GROMACS .gro file of C-alpha atoms in nm:
model
  425
    1MET     CA    1  -2.478  -0.799   4.937
    2GLU     CA    2  -2.640  -0.454   4.912
    3ASP     CA    3  -2.304  -0.285   4.974
    4THR     CA    4  -2.144  -0.499   4.707
    5GLY     CA    5  -2.418  -0.404   4.461
    6ARG     CA    6  -2.377  -0.035   4.543
    7ASN     CA    7  -2.001  -0.058   4.493
    8ILE     CA    8  -2.043  -0.226   4.156
    9THR     CA    9  -2.299   0.036   4.048
   10ARG     CA   10  -2.071   0.321   4.159
   11LYS     CA   11  -1.772   0.177   3.972
   12LEU     CA   12  -1.977   0.134   3.656
   13LYS     CA   13  -2.091   0.496   3.674
   14GLU     CA   14  -1.731   0.607   3.717
   15ASN     CA   15  -1.622   0.397   3.418
   16PRO     CA   16  -1.877   0.435   3.134
   17ALA     CA   17  -1.632   0.255   2.904
   18CYS     CA   18  -1.695  -0.064   3.103
   19ILE     CA   19  -2.068  -0.033   3.037
   20LYS     CA   20  -2.009   0.008   2.661
   21ALA     CA   21  -1.770  -0.288   2.660
   22GLY     CA   22  -2.024  -0.500   2.849
   23ILE     CA   23  -2.303  -0.407   2.607
   24ALA     CA   24  -2.081  -0.488   2.309
   25ALA     CA   25  -1.981  -0.824   2.459
   26ALA     CA   26  -2.345  -0.912   2.539
   27ALA     CA   27  -2.455  -0.816   2.186
   28ALA     CA   28  -2.176  -1.028   2.036
   29VAL     CA   29  -2.274  -1.329   2.249
   30LEU     CA   30  -2.643  -1.288   2.164
   31PHE     CA   31  -2.578  -1.247   1.791
   32SER     CA   32  -2.341  -1.546   1.790
   33ALA     CA   33  -2.599  -1.759   1.971
   34CYS     CA   34  -2.873  -1.663   1.723
   35LEU     CA   35  -2.642  -1.727   1.429
   36TYR     CA   36  -2.539  -2.065   1.571
   37ILE     CA   37  -2.900  -2.168   1.621
   38SER     CA   38  -2.992  -2.049   1.272
   39ASP     CA   39  -2.700  -2.230   1.109
   40ASN     CA   40  -2.731  -2.555   1.299
   41THR     CA   41  -3.103  -2.602   1.360
   42GLY     CA   42  -3.284  -2.399   1.098
   43SER     CA   43  -3.190  -2.598   0.789
   44VAL     CA   44  -3.361  -2.929   0.867
   45MET     CA   45  -3.741  -2.920   0.886
   46THR     CA   46  -4.023  -3.177   0.880
   47ASN     CA   47  -4.316  -3.178   0.638
   48LYS     CA   48  -4.672  -3.295   0.711
   49GLN     CA   49  -4.576  -3.656   0.643
   50GLY     CA   50  -4.297  -3.634   0.899
   51GLU     CA   51  -4.020  -3.645   0.637
   52LYS     CA   52  -3.698  -3.450   0.687
   53ILE     CA   53  -3.671  -3.171   0.429
   54ILE     CA   54  -3.437  -2.887   0.328
   55LYS     CA   55  -3.596  -2.564   0.212
   56ARG     CA   56  -3.491  -2.455  -0.136
   57ALA     CA   57  -3.388  -2.096  -0.203
   58GLN     CA   58  -3.679  -1.888  -0.331
   59ASN     CA   59  -3.459  -1.678  -0.560
   60ASN     CA   60  -3.381  -1.971  -0.791
   61GLU     CA   61  -3.019  -1.986  -0.670
   62ASP     CA   62  -2.835  -2.311  -0.609
   63MET     CA   63  -2.674  -2.366  -0.271
   64VAL     CA   64  -2.472  -2.622  -0.077
   65ARG     CA   65  -2.575  -2.730   0.274
   66LYS     CA   66  -2.343  -2.894   0.524
   67MET     CA   67  -2.533  -3.172   0.701
   68LYS     CA   68  -2.444  -3.411   0.982
   69VAL     CA   69  -2.565  -3.764   0.919
   70ARG     CA   70  -2.553  -4.088   1.117
   71VAL     CA   71  -2.656  -4.425   0.972
   72GLY     CA   72  -2.798  -4.663   1.232
   73ASP     CA   73  -2.787  -4.624   1.608
   74THR     CA   74  -2.421  -4.717   1.646
   75GLY     CA   75  -2.277  -4.549   1.338
   76GLU     CA   76  -2.046  -4.250   1.362
   77GLU     CA   77  -2.172  -3.901   1.283
   78THR     CA   78  -2.033  -3.771   0.954
   79THR     CA   79  -2.049  -3.427   0.793
   80ILE     CA   80  -2.135  -3.421   0.421
   81GLU     CA   81  -2.221  -3.148   0.171
   82ILE     CA   82  -2.557  -3.172  -0.008
   83PRO     CA   83  -2.611  -2.959  -0.321
   84VAL     CA   84  -2.963  -2.809  -0.326
   85ARG     CA   85  -3.089  -2.665  -0.651
   86GLY     CA   86  -3.300  -2.350  -0.644
   87ARG     CA   87  -3.675  -2.390  -0.672
   88GLU     CA   88  -3.797  -2.398  -1.033
   89TYR     CA   89  -4.124  -2.252  -1.155
   90ASP     CA   90  -4.396  -2.483  -1.288
   91ALA     CA   91  -4.575  -2.416  -1.619
   92SER     CA   92  -4.845  -2.191  -1.473
   93GLU     CA   93  -4.606  -1.996  -1.253
   94ILE     CA   94  -4.358  -1.923  -1.530
   95GLN     CA   95  -4.620  -1.748  -1.746
   96GLU     CA   96  -4.716  -1.532  -1.452
   97GLU     CA   97  -4.349  -1.457  -1.384
   98PHE     CA   98  -4.297  -1.367  -1.751
   99ALA     CA   99  -4.584  -1.116  -1.727
  100HIS     CA  100  -4.441  -0.958  -1.413
  101ALA     CA  101  -4.089  -0.957  -1.560
  102GLY     CA  102  -4.209  -0.768  -1.869
  103GLU     CA  103  -4.358  -0.495  -1.651
  104GLU     CA  104  -4.046  -0.478  -1.433
  105LEU     CA  105  -3.818  -0.449  -1.736
  106GLU     CA  106  -3.958  -0.109  -1.834
  107GLN     CA  107  -3.841   0.026  -1.497
  108LEU     CA  108  -3.522  -0.179  -1.459
  109ILE     CA  109  -3.366  -0.054  -1.783
  110LEU     CA  110  -3.428   0.320  -1.728
  111GLY     CA  111  -3.089   0.396  -1.579
  112GLN     CA  112  -3.075   0.774  -1.519
  113ASN     CA  113  -3.385   0.846  -1.729
  114ARG     CA  114  -3.720   0.934  -1.568
  115SER     CA  115  -3.935   0.743  -1.820
  116LEU     CA  116  -3.921   0.575  -2.159
  117ASP     CA  117  -4.098   0.879  -2.310
  118GLU     CA  118  -3.787   1.092  -2.251
  119VAL     CA  119  -3.471   0.887  -2.295
  120SER     CA  120  -3.175   1.125  -2.305
  121SER     CA  121  -2.906   0.900  -2.151
  122ASP     CA  122  -2.796   0.539  -2.198
  123LEU     CA  123  -3.039   0.261  -2.108
  124ASP     CA  124  -2.931  -0.039  -1.901
  125LEU     CA  125  -3.039  -0.334  -2.114
  126ILE     CA  126  -2.998  -0.606  -1.851
  127THR     CA  127  -2.953  -0.972  -1.945
  128GLU     CA  128  -3.122  -1.128  -1.638
  129ILE     CA  129  -3.415  -1.041  -1.412
  130PRO     CA  130  -3.265  -1.005  -1.061
  131GLY     CA  131  -3.364  -1.289  -0.826
  132LYS     CA  132  -3.588  -1.462  -1.083
  133GLY     CA  133  -3.349  -1.670  -1.292
  134ILE     CA  134  -3.513  -1.537  -1.609
  135GLN     CA  135  -3.272  -1.459  -1.893
  136VAL     CA  136  -3.326  -1.161  -2.125
  137SER     CA  137  -3.200  -1.102  -2.479
  138TRP     CA  138  -3.274  -0.790  -2.684
  139GLU     CA  139  -3.368  -0.695  -3.039
  140LEU     CA  140  -3.390  -0.336  -3.168
  141ASP     CA  141  -3.544  -0.191  -3.482
  142LYS     CA  142  -3.292   0.098  -3.503
  143TYR     CA  143  -2.937  -0.001  -3.427
  144ASP     CA  144  -2.815   0.331  -3.571
  145VAL     CA  145  -2.978   0.513  -3.276
  146MET     CA  146  -2.898   0.269  -2.995
  147ASP     CA  147  -2.672  -0.036  -2.969
  148ILE     CA  148  -2.759  -0.373  -2.815
  149ARG     CA  149  -2.627  -0.261  -2.474
  150GLY     CA  150  -2.846   0.050  -2.460
  151ASN     CA  151  -2.576   0.308  -2.544
  152LEU     CA  152  -2.710   0.605  -2.743
  153ARG     CA  153  -2.548   0.727  -3.064
  154GLU     CA  154  -2.567   1.102  -3.001
  155ASP     CA  155  -2.458   1.212  -3.349
  156VAL     CA  156  -2.785   1.094  -3.511
  157LEU     CA  157  -3.033   1.212  -3.247
  158THR     CA  158  -3.277   1.496  -3.315
  159ASP     CA  159  -3.462   1.735  -3.086
  160GLU     CA  160  -3.797   1.593  -3.203
  161GLY     CA  161  -3.705   1.252  -3.062
  162THR     CA  162  -3.662   0.913  -3.229
  163PRO     CA  163  -3.892   0.621  -3.136
  164VAL     CA  164  -3.706   0.292  -3.093
  165ARG     CA  165  -3.886  -0.043  -3.057
  166LEU     CA  166  -3.726  -0.270  -2.799
  167THR     CA  167  -3.807  -0.640  -2.807
  168ALA     CA  168  -3.717  -0.836  -2.492
  169VAL     CA  169  -3.700  -1.213  -2.536
  170LEU     CA  170  -3.754  -1.374  -2.194
  171SER     CA  171  -3.635  -1.730  -2.143
  172TYR     CA  172  -3.652  -1.976  -1.855
  173GLY     CA  173  -3.537  -2.327  -1.938
  174GLU     CA  174  -3.733  -2.427  -2.251
  175GLU     CA  175  -4.002  -2.162  -2.200
  176ARG     CA  176  -3.997  -1.838  -2.401
  177ALA     CA  177  -4.192  -1.511  -2.396
  178VAL     CA  178  -4.166  -1.184  -2.587
  179HIS     CA  179  -4.230  -0.837  -2.450
  180GLU     CA  180  -4.225  -0.529  -2.674
  181PHE     CA  181  -4.226  -0.160  -2.586
  182TYR     CA  182  -4.106   0.172  -2.727
  183ALA     CA  183  -3.857   0.432  -2.608
  184ASN     CA  184  -3.852   0.794  -2.730
  185VAL     CA  185  -3.481   0.879  -2.765
  186LEU     CA  186  -3.379   1.247  -2.734
  187PRO     CA  187  -3.042   1.422  -2.748
  188PRO     CA  188  -2.864   1.445  -2.411
  189ILE     CA  189  -2.960   1.741  -2.194
  190LEU     CA  190  -2.651   1.960  -2.171
  191GLU     CA  191  -2.561   2.235  -1.927
  192GLU     CA  192  -2.517   2.587  -2.066
  193GLU     CA  193  -2.137   2.556  -2.065
  194GLU     CA  194  -2.150   2.215  -2.236
  195GLN     CA  195  -2.387   2.355  -2.502
  196MET     CA  196  -2.146   2.645  -2.564
  197ILE     CA  197  -1.848   2.410  -2.598
  198ARG     CA  198  -2.039   2.188  -2.840
  199ALA     CA  199  -2.140   2.490  -3.048
  200ILE     CA  200  -1.776   2.604  -3.064
  201GLN     CA  201  -1.662   2.256  -3.166
  202GLU     CA  202  -1.925   2.239  -3.440
  203GLU     CA  203  -1.827   2.583  -3.573
  204VAL     CA  204  -1.457   2.492  -3.569
  205ALA     CA  205  -1.537   2.167  -3.753
  206ARG     CA  206  -1.722   2.361  -4.026
  207SER     CA  207  -1.431   2.606  -4.056
  208ASP     CA  208  -1.187   2.315  -4.078
  209GLU     CA  209  -1.386   2.163  -4.361
  210LYS     CA  210  -1.390   2.495  -4.550
  211THR     CA  211  -1.016   2.561  -4.509
  212LYS     CA  212  -0.882   2.206  -4.543
  213THR     CA  213  -0.679   2.308  -4.852
  214GLU     CA  214  -0.528   2.613  -4.680
  215ASP     CA  215  -0.221   2.638  -4.457
  216TYR     CA  216  -0.424   2.756  -4.163
  217LEU     CA  217  -0.752   2.708  -3.977
  218ILE     CA  218  -0.975   3.010  -3.918
  219LEU     CA  219  -1.115   3.026  -3.567
  220PRO     CA  220  -1.469   3.163  -3.526
  221GLU     CA  221  -1.495   3.519  -3.388
  222ARG     CA  222  -1.855   3.492  -3.267
  223ILE     CA  223  -2.077   3.212  -3.132
  224ASP     CA  224  -2.450   3.276  -3.094
  225GLY     CA  225  -2.383   3.647  -3.130
  226LYS     CA  226  -2.124   3.651  -2.854
  227ARG     CA  227  -1.762   3.757  -2.913
  228VAL     CA  228  -1.505   3.477  -2.874
  229GLN     CA  229  -1.151   3.543  -2.747
  230TRP     CA  230  -0.878   3.292  -2.827
  231LYS     CA  231  -0.533   3.223  -2.682
  232TYR     CA  232  -0.308   2.922  -2.660
  233GLY     CA  233  -0.361   2.688  -2.369
  234THR     CA  234  -0.099   2.677  -2.096
  235GLU     CA  235   0.155   2.403  -2.146
  236THR     CA  236   0.254   2.237  -1.820
  237ARG     CA  237   0.553   2.039  -1.944
  238ALA     CA  238   0.800   2.298  -1.814
  239PHE     CA  239   0.645   2.285  -1.468
  240ALA     CA  240   0.645   1.907  -1.476
  241VAL     CA  241   1.014   1.901  -1.569
  242MET     CA  242   1.091   2.157  -1.299
  243VAL     CA  243   0.904   1.959  -1.031
  244LEU     CA  244   1.067   1.638  -1.148
  245GLY     CA  245   1.411   1.799  -1.143
  246LEU     CA  246   1.359   1.947  -0.797
  247GLY     CA  247   1.235   1.610  -0.673
  248VAL     CA  248   1.540   1.434  -0.814
  249SER     CA  249   1.767   1.701  -0.662
  250CYS     CA  250   1.606   1.655  -0.320
  251MET     CA  251   1.638   1.279  -0.350
  252LEU     CA  252   2.004   1.307  -0.445
  253PHE     CA  253   2.071   1.548  -0.159
  254VAL     CA  254   1.894   1.328   0.095
  255SER     CA  255   2.062   1.020  -0.047
  256ALA     CA  256   2.407   1.181  -0.029
  257SER     CA  257   2.341   1.306   0.324
  258GLN     CA  258   2.219   0.964   0.433
  259ARG     CA  259   2.514   0.794   0.266
  260LYS     CA  260   2.752   1.034   0.445
  261LYS     CA  261   2.590   0.958   0.780
  262GLU     CA  262   2.618   0.585   0.713
  263GLU     CA  263   2.986   0.623   0.624
  264GLU     CA  264   3.051   0.826   0.940
  265LYS     CA  265   2.867   0.570   1.151
  266LYS     CA  266   3.062   0.287   0.989
  267ALA     CA  267   3.393   0.470   1.046
  268ALA     CA  268   3.300   0.529   1.413
  269TYR     CA  269   3.228   0.158   1.464
  270GLN     CA  270   3.554   0.070   1.290
  271MET     CA  271   3.756   0.308   1.508
  272LYS     CA  272   3.600   0.169   1.827
  273ILE     CA  273   3.695  -0.181   1.717
  274ASP     CA  274   4.054  -0.073   1.635
  275TYR     CA  275   4.108   0.118   1.960
  276PRO     CA  276   4.195  -0.183   2.186
  277GLN     CA  277   4.447  -0.306   1.929
  278ILE     CA  278   4.615   0.037   1.905
  279ILE     CA  279   4.635   0.071   2.284
  280ASN     CA  280   4.780  -0.279   2.324
  281LYS     CA  281   5.044  -0.215   2.058
  282PHE     CA  282   5.133   0.118   2.210
  283ASN     CA  283   5.155  -0.031   2.559
  284LEU     CA  284   5.376  -0.313   2.429
  285TYR     CA  285   5.619  -0.072   2.259
  286ILE     CA  286   5.638   0.158   2.563
  287ARG     CA  287   5.707  -0.139   2.794
  288ALA     CA  288   5.982  -0.244   2.549
  289GLY     CA  289   6.158   0.090   2.617
  290MET     CA  290   6.054   0.295   2.315
  291THR     CA  291   5.972   0.664   2.338
  292LEU     CA  292   5.623   0.792   2.260
  293ARG     CA  293   5.736   0.920   1.920
  294ARG     CA  294   5.907   0.595   1.828
  295ALA     CA  295   5.610   0.382   1.937
  296TRP     CA  296   5.376   0.607   1.738
  297PHE     CA  297   5.592   0.589   1.426
  298CYS     CA  298   5.622   0.208   1.449
  299ILE     CA  299   5.242   0.159   1.461
  300ALA     CA  300   5.185   0.401   1.172
  301GLN     CA  301   5.464   0.251   0.955
  302ASP     CA  302   5.344  -0.107   1.020
  303TYR     CA  303   4.999  -0.005   0.895
  304GLU     CA  304   5.151   0.157   0.583
  305LYS     CA  305   5.340  -0.162   0.500
  306LYS     CA  306   5.026  -0.373   0.556
  307ILE     CA  307   4.812  -0.183   0.300
  308GLU     CA  308   5.095  -0.118   0.053
  309GLY     CA  309   4.996  -0.243  -0.291
  310LYS     CA  310   4.628  -0.277  -0.195
  311ASP     CA  311   4.327  -0.061  -0.274
  312ARG     CA  312   4.371   0.206  -0.009
  313GLU     CA  313   4.011   0.331  -0.031
  314LYS     CA  314   3.875  -0.016   0.049
  315GLU     CA  315   4.138  -0.121   0.303
  316LYS     CA  316   4.195   0.205   0.488
  317ARG     CA  317   4.108   0.241   0.855
  318LYS     CA  318   4.054   0.594   0.980
  319ALA     CA  319   4.228   0.558   1.319
  320TYR     CA  320   4.552   0.441   1.152
  321GLU     CA  321   4.521   0.694   0.868
  322GLU     CA  322   4.502   0.974   1.124
  323MET     CA  323   4.809   0.829   1.299
  324ILE     CA  324   5.001   0.853   0.971
  325ARG     CA  325   4.885   1.214   0.934
  326SER     CA  326   5.007   1.294   1.288
  327MET     CA  327   5.340   1.125   1.209
  328ARG     CA  328   5.380   1.352   0.903
  329GLN     CA  329   5.298   1.656   1.117
  330ILE     CA  330   5.561   1.562   1.376
  331GLN     CA  331   5.816   1.503   1.098
  332GLY     CA  332   5.722   1.845   0.957
  333GLY     CA  333   5.807   2.021   1.283
  334ILE     CA  334   5.474   2.047   1.467
  335PRO     CA  335   5.516   2.001   1.845
  336GLU     CA  336   5.461   1.639   1.942
  337GLY     CA  337   5.203   1.712   2.217
  338GLU     CA  338   5.000   1.931   1.985
  339ALA     CA  339   5.003   1.657   1.719
  340TYR     CA  340   4.867   1.400   1.969
  341GLU     CA  341   4.586   1.631   2.085
  342ASP     CA  342   4.502   1.718   1.724
  343TYR     CA  343   4.485   1.343   1.650
  344GLY     CA  344   4.216   1.292   1.916
  345ALA     CA  345   4.018   1.591   1.792
  346ARG     CA  346   4.024   1.468   1.429
  347CYS     CA  347   3.905   1.120   1.527
  348GLY     CA  348   3.604   1.279   1.697
  349ILE     CA  349   3.549   0.997   1.950
  350SER     CA  350   3.592   1.039   2.323
  351LEU     CA  351   3.822   0.736   2.347
  352TYR     CA  352   4.075   0.887   2.105
  353ARG     CA  353   4.047   1.237   2.254
  354LYS     CA  354   4.128   1.084   2.594
  355PHE     CA  355   4.420   0.892   2.439
  356GLY     CA  356   4.564   1.202   2.269
  357THR     CA  357   4.530   1.414   2.587
  358MET     CA  358   4.693   1.141   2.798
  359LEU     CA  359   4.995   1.124   2.565
  360SER     CA  360   5.028   1.502   2.552
  361GLN     CA  361   5.015   1.538   2.931
  362ASN     CA  362   5.266   1.258   2.991
  363LEU     CA  363   5.496   1.418   2.735
  364ARG     CA  364   5.499   1.738   2.941
  365LYS     CA  365   5.509   1.574   3.287
  366GLY     CA  366   5.728   1.278   3.198
  367SER     CA  367   5.644   0.918   3.115
  368LYS     CA  368   5.635   0.796   3.475
  369GLY     CA  369   5.326   0.582   3.534
  370LEU     CA  370   5.238   0.583   3.164
  371THR     CA  371   5.257   0.205   3.135
  372ASP     CA  372   5.008   0.164   3.420
  373LEU     CA  373   4.774   0.413   3.257
  374LEU     CA  374   4.802   0.236   2.924
  375GLY     CA  375   4.744  -0.101   3.089
  376ARG     CA  376   4.422   0.017   3.254
  377GLU     CA  377   4.317   0.186   2.932
  378ALA     CA  378   4.377  -0.139   2.743
  379GLU     CA  379   4.153  -0.330   2.986
  380ASP     CA  380   3.880  -0.066   2.959
  381ALA     CA  381   3.912  -0.068   2.580
  382PHE     CA  382   3.877  -0.446   2.569
  383GLU     CA  383   3.557  -0.427   2.781
  384GLU     CA  384   3.427  -0.153   2.555
  385ARG     CA  385   3.492  -0.369   2.252
  386LYS     CA  386   3.302  -0.662   2.408
  387ASN     CA  387   3.006  -0.435   2.480
  388LEU     CA  388   3.018  -0.303   2.123
  389ALA     CA  389   3.014  -0.659   1.987
  390LYS     CA  390   2.709  -0.738   2.200
  391LYS     CA  391   2.534  -0.424   2.075
  392LEU     CA  392   2.606  -0.511   1.712
  393GLY     CA  393   2.471  -0.860   1.771
  394GLU     CA  394   2.151  -0.722   1.923
  395GLU     CA  395   2.105  -0.483   1.630
  396ALA     CA  396   2.147  -0.770   1.385
  397GLY     CA  397   1.885  -0.969   1.577
  398THR     CA  398   1.647  -0.673   1.572
  399LYS     CA  399   1.682  -0.639   1.194
  400LEU     CA  400   1.585  -1.004   1.155
  401VAL     CA  401   1.258  -0.943   1.343
  402ILE     CA  402   1.106  -0.748   1.052
  403PRO     CA  403   1.125  -1.028   0.790
  404LEU     CA  404   1.014  -1.280   1.052
  405PHE     CA  405   0.714  -1.062   1.137
  406LEU     CA  406   0.626  -1.031   0.766
  407MET     CA  407   0.645  -1.408   0.730
  408LEU     CA  408   0.412  -1.445   1.030
  409ILE     CA  409   0.158  -1.211   0.870
  410ILE     CA  410   0.170  -1.413   0.546
  411VAL     CA  411   0.116  -1.738   0.737
  412PHE     CA  412  -0.181  -1.587   0.921
  413ALA     CA  413  -0.326  -1.466   0.590
  414ILE     CA  414  -0.287  -1.812   0.431
  415VAL     CA  415  -0.467  -1.975   0.725
  416ILE     CA  416  -0.733  -1.715   0.814
  417VAL     CA  417  -0.848  -1.583   0.474
  418PRO     CA  418  -0.976  -1.921   0.338
  419ALA     CA  419  -1.145  -1.989   0.671
  420PHE     CA  420  -1.313  -1.647   0.663
  421PHE     CA  421  -1.450  -1.695   0.312
  422SER     CA  422  -1.579  -2.042   0.398
  423ILE     CA  423  -1.811  -1.899   0.669
  424ARG     CA  424  -2.171  -1.902   0.546
  425ILE     CA  425  -2.400  -1.648   0.709
   0.00000   0.00000   0.00000
């Protein structure tokens, strides 16, 4: 036993993460146990007469308690919800609460001000005393200095201060009480830069009033004895247009590059699919006694007849188009072997490069054994096409995983979010 204990202690020292995980798990279990006990045993109490009671909220807030009830000894246990109104004040308590609320109001409405003797920013004229259930409405004697919400009207304030009488009407049910006090309202305290800007704006406003019949506005040359220099502000529209244009250009470039890659990828897939068919046709013509040139021309001419009269851009297939190009080269006098090798290079896929090299070599060495080579190549091409079909199927299945995963997340959200908000702590 002692050895086992030593081994456990040694392993824990070597893995401090295990200790942290154990502490976290123990804390979670302990907190959950306390919360369970609080939720399931703390609500129902007994008074001195032995009656079952539910404690009301002391902050005058209504609540709903889930209770388990069983009627009789053999009845089934049922869960019901019982609405419990917040505790209301009696007649003597409400007057005392009104007195306290009046004193609290003078502090609660200060906002960013230090006291009511120096009010230089907006007051917060609240409409309810927090946690008391007491409603507050306001009356002012000078609405030109402050509005009903406590916002100051800075244009009428003076440095000497303006006294404003605030009347708070406190109400709780049918009970009413009035509390009055004064606030000395001063202009906002501005920083040096803000004061300078305001002085400039006032001077410009006076100049505008003087020159309102002229074709121009005279800008002040001095403010508080200091020389003022003026110049037009920098317009940023040109930069915005330039950034927007560069962004659009980058998007177009990336889009064109991506579109080109997609087209090349699509053409590669298409050529891989067409390869077994081309090999089989070629093998069939060679076995029928045709020469390489004749077999090549037959495949290319059959393709030309097939797409004749159709939209060539939509119907074209690159492997056959390159065969037609090689046919034109041979007809123009280019050596046949060179045309076949050039065909494989233009296609850009190892299968076609191998095909072009095989034809070129057999043209130089003779066509002996060509049918066997083509037969084996046809079998390999068919296997390659089956593997390609499997790969395309797997890619399609992978693309379907994303919308399925998104649907799973939505289902989890629909189920978990309401359950989370229904938890009462």
